[in-house]
Tab-separated table of N, CA, C and O in Angstrom:
chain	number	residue	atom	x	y	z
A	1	UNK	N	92.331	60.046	111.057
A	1	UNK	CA	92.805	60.584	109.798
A	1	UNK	C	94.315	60.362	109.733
A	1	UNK	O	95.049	60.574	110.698
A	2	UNK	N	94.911	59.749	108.074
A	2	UNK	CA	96.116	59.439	108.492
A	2	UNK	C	97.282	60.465	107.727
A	2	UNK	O	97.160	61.629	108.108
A	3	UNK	N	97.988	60.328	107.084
A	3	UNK	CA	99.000	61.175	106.846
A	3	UNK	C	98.743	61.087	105.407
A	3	UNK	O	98.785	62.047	104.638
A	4	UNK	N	98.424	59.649	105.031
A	4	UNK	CA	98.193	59.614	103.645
A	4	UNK	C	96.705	60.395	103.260
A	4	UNK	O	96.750	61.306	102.433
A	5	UNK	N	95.412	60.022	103.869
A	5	UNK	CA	94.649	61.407	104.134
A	5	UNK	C	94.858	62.580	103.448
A	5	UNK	O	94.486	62.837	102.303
A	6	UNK	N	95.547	63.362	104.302
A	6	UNK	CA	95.822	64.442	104.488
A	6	UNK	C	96.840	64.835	103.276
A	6	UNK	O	96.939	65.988	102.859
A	7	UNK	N	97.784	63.438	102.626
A	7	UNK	CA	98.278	64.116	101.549
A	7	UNK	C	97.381	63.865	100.380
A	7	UNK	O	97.421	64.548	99.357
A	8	UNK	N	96.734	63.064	100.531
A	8	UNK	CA	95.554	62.944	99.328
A	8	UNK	C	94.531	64.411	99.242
A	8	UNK	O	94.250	65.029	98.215
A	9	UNK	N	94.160	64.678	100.450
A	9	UNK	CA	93.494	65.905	100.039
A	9	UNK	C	94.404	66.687	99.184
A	9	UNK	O	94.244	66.881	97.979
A	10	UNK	N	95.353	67.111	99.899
A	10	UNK	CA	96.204	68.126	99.890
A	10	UNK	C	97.279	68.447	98.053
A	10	UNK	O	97.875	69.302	97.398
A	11	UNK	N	96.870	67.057	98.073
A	11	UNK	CA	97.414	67.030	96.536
A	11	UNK	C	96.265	67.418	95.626
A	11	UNK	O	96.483	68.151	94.661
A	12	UNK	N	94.826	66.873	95.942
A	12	UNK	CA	93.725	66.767	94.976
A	12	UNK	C	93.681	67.972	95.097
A	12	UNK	O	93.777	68.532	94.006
A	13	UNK	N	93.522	69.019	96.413
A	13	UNK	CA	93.611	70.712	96.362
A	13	UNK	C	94.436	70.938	95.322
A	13	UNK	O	93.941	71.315	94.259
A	14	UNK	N	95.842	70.749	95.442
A	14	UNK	CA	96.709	71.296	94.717
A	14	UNK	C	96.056	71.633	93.367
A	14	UNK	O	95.992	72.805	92.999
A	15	UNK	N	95.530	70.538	92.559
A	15	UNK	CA	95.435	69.922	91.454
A	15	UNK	C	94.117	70.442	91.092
A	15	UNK	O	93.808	70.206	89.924
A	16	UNK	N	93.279	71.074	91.770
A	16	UNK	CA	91.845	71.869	91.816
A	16	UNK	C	92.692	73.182	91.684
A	16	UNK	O	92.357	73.811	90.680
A	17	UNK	N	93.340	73.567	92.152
A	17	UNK	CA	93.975	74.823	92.085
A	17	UNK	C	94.432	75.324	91.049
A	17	UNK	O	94.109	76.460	90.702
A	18	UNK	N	95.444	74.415	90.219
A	18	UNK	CA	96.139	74.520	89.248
A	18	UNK	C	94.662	74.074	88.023
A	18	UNK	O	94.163	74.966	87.336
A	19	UNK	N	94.342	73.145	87.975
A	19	UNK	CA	93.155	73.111	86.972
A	19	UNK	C	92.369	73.944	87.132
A	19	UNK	O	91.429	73.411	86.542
A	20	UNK	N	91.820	75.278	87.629
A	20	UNK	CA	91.453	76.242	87.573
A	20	UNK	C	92.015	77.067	87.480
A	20	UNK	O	91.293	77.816	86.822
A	21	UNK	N	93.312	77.799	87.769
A	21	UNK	CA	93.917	78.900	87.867
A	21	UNK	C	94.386	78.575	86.226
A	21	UNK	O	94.075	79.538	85.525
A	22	UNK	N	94.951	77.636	85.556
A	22	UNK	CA	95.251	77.385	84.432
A	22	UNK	C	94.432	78.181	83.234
A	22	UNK	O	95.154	78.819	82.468
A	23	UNK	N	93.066	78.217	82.992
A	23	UNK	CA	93.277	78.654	81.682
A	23	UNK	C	93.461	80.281	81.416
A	23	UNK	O	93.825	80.811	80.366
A	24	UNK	N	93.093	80.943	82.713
A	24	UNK	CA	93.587	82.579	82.878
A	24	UNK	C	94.868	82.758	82.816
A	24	UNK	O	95.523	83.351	81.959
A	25	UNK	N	95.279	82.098	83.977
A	25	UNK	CA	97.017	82.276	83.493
A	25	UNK	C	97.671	81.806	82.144
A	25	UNK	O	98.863	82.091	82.024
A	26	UNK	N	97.265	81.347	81.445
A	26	UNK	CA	97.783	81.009	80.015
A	26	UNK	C	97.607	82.579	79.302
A	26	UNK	O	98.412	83.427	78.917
A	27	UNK	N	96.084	82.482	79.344
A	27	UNK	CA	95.702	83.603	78.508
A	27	UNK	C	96.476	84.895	78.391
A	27	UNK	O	96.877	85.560	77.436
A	28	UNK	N	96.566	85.056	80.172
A	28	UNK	CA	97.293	86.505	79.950
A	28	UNK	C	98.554	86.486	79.631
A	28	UNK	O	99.060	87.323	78.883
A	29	UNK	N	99.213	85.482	80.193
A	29	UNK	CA	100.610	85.043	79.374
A	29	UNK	C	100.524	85.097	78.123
A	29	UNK	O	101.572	85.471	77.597
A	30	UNK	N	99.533	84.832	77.292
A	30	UNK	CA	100.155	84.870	75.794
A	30	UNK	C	99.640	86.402	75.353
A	30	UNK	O	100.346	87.083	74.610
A	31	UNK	N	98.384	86.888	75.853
A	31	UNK	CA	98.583	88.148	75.735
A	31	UNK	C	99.504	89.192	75.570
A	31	UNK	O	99.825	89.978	74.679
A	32	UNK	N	99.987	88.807	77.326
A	32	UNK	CA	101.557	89.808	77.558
A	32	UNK	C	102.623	89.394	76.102
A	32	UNK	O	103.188	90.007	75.196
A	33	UNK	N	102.521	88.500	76.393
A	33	UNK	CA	103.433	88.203	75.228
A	33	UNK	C	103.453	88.361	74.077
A	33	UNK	O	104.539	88.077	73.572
A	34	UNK	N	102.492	88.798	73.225
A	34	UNK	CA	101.716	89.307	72.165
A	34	UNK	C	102.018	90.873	72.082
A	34	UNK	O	102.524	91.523	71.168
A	35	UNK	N	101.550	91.261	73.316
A	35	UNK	CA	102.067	93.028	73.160
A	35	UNK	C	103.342	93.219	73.674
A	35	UNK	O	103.508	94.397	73.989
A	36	UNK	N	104.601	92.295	73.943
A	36	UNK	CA	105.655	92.573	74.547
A	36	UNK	C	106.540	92.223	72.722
A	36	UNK	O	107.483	92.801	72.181
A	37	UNK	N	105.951	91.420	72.410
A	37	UNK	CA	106.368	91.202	70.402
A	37	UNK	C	106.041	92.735	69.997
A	37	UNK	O	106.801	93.662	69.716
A	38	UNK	N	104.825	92.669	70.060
A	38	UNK	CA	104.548	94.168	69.700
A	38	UNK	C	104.794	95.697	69.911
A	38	UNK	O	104.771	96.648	69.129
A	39	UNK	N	104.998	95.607	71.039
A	39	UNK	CA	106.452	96.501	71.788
A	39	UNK	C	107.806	96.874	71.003
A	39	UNK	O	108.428	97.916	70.798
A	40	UNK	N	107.934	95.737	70.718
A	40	UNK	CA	109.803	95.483	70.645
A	40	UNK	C	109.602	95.604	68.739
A	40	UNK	O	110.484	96.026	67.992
A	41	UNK	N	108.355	95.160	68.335
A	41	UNK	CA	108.510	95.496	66.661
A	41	UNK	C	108.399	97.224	66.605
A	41	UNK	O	109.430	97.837	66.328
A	42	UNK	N	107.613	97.699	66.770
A	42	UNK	CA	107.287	98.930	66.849
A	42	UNK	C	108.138	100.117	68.034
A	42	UNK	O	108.154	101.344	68.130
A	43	UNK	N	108.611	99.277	68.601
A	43	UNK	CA	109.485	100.216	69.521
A	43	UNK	C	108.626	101.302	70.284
A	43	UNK	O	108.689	102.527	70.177
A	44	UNK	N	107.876	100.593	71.015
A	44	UNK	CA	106.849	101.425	71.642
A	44	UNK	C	107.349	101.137	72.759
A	44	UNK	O	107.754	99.981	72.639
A	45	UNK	N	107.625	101.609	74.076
A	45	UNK	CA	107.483	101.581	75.120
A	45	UNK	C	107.254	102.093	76.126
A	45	UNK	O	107.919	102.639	77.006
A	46	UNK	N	105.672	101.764	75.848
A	46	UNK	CA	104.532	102.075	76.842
A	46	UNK	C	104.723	101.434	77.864
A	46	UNK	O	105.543	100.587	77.508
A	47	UNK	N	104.481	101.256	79.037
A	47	UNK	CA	104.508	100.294	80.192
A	47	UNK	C	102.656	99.734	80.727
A	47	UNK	O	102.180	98.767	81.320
A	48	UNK	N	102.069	101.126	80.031
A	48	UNK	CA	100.457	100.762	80.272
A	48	UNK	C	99.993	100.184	79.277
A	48	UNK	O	98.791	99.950	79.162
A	49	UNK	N	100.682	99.936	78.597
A	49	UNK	CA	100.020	99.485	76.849
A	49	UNK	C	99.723	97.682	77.557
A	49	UNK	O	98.626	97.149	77.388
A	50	UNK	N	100.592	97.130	78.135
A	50	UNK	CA	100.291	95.516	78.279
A	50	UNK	C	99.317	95.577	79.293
A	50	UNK	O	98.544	94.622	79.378
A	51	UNK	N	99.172	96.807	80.321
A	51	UNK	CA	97.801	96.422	81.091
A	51	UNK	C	96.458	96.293	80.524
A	51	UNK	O	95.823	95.489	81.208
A	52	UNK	N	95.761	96.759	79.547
A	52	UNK	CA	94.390	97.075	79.279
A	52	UNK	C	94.425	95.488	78.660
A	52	UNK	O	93.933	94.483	79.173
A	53	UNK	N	95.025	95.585	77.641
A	53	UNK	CA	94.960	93.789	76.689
A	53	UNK	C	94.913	92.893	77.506
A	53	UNK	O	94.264	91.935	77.087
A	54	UNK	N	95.331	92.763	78.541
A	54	UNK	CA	95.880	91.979	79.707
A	54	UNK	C	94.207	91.860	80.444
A	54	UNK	O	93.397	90.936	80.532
A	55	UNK	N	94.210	92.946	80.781
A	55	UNK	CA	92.886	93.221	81.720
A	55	UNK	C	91.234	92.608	80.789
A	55	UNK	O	90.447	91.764	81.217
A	56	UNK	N	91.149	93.322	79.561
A	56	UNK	CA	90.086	92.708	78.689
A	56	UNK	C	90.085	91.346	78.556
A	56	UNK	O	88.992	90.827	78.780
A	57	UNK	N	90.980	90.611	78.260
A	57	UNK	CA	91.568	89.170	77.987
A	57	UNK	C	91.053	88.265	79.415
A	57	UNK	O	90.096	87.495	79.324
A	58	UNK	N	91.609	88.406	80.389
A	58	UNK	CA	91.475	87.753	81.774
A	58	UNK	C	89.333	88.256	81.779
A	58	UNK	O	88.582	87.432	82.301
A	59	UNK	N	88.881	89.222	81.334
A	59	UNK	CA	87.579	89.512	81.392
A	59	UNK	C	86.544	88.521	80.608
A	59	UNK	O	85.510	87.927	80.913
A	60	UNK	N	87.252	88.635	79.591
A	60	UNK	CA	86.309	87.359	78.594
A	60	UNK	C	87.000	86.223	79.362
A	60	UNK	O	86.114	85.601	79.947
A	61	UNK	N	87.798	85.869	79.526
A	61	UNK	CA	88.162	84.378	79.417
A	61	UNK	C	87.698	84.014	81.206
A	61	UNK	O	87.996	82.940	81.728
A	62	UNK	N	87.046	84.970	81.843
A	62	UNK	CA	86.470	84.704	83.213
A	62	UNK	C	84.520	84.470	82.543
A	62	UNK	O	83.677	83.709	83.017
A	63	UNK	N	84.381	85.334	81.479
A	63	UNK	CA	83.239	85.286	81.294
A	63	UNK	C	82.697	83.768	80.579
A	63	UNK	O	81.649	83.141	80.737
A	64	UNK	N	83.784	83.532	79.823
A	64	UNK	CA	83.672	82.351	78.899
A	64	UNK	C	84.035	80.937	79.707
A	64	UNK	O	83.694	79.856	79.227
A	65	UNK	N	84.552	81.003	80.617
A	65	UNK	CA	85.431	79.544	81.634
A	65	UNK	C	84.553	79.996	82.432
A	65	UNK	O	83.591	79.293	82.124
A	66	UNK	N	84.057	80.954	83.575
A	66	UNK	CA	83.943	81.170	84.855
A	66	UNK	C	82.765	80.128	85.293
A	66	UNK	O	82.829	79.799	86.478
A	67	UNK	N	81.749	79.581	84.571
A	67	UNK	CA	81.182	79.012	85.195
A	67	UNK	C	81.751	77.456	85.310
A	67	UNK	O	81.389	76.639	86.157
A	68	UNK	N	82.722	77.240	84.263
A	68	UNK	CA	83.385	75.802	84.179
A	68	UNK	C	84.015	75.894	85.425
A	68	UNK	O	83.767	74.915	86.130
A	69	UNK	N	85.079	77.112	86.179
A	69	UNK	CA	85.770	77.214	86.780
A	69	UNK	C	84.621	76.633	88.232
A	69	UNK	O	84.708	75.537	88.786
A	70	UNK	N	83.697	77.647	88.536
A	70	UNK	CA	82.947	77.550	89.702
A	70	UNK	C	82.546	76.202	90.120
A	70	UNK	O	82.634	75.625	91.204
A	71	UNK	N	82.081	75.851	88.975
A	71	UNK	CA	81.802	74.405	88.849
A	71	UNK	C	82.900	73.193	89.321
A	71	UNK	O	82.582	72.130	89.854
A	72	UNK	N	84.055	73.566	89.037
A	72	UNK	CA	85.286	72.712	89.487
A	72	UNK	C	85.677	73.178	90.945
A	72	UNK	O	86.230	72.373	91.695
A	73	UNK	N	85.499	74.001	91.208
A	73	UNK	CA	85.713	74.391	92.569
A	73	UNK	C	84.434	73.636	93.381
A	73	UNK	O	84.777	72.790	94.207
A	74	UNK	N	83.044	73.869	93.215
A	74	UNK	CA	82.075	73.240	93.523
A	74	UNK	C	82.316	72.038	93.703
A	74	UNK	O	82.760	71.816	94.830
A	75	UNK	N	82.225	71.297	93.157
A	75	UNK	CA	82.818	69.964	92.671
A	75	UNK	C	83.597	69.157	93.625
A	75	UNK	O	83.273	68.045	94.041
A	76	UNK	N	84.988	70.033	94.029
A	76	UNK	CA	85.692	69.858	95.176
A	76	UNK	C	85.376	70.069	96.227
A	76	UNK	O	85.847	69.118	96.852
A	77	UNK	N	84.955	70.590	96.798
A	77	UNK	CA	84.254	71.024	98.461
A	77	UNK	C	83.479	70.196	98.472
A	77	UNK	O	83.605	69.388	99.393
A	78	UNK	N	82.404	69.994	97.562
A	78	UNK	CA	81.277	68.588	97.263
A	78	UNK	C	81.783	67.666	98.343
A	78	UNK	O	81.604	67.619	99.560
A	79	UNK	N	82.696	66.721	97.206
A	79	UNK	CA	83.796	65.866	97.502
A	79	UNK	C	84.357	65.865	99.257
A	79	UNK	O	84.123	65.033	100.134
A	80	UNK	N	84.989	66.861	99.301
A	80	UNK	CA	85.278	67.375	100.980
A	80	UNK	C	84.504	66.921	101.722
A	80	UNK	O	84.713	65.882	102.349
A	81	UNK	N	82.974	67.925	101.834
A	81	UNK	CA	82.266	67.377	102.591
A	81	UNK	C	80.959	66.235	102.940
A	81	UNK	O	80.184	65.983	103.863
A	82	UNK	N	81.313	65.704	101.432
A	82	UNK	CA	80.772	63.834	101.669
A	82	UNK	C	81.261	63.554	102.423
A	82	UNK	O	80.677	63.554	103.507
A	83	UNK	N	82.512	63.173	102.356
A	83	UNK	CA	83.729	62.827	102.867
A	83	UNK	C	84.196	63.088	104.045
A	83	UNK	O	84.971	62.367	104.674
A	84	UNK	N	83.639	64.375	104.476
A	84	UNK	CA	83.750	64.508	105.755
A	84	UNK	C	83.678	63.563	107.239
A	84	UNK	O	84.166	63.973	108.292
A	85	UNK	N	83.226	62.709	107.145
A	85	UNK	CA	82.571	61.294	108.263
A	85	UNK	C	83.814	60.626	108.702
A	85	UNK	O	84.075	60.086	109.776
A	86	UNK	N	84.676	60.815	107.401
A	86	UNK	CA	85.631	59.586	107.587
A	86	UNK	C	86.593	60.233	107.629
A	86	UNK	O	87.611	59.633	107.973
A	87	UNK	N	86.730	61.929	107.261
A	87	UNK	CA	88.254	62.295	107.500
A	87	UNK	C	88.417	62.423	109.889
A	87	UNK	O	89.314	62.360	110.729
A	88	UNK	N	86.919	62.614	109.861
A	88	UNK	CA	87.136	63.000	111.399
A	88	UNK	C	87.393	61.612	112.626
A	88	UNK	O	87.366	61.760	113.848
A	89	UNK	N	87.634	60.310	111.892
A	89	UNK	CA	87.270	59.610	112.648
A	89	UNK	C	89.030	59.467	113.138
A	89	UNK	O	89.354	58.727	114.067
């Protein structure tokens, strides 16, 4: 196994990582950001008010992606251990 190997996995991880962690982290980002507008119009400052929106939001959008997500994770390990023969030689 050579160095390039090892950065090829290591990047394609990366890149499994980030293409999954991506569409939750958007979401709640624009969430937060939605009730942090809404905050500052209304002059509310709650500090629990951005958790619940936050929390429901990341809930659907696990319910609605999660099997795309599993699937991309799947997908990768797949890959891994085809592959396995030739990373050990």
């Amino acid at each position: 196994m050579s160095i390039d190997d090892v950065t090829s996995i290591a990047s394609d991880c990366l890149f499994t990582i980030i293409k999954t962690a991506a569409p939750v982290l958007l979401i709640s980002l624009c969430v937060g950001l939605m009730v942090s507008i809404f905050q500052t119009v209304t002059s509310i400052q709650e500090q629990t008010l951005t958790f619940v929106p936050k929390v429901l939001a990341i809930f659907i959008t696990l319910m609605i992606l999660g099997h795309w997500m599993l699937n991309n994770m799947v997908e990768y390990m797949q890959s891994l251990w085809e592959s396995f023969s030739l990373y050990i030689r």
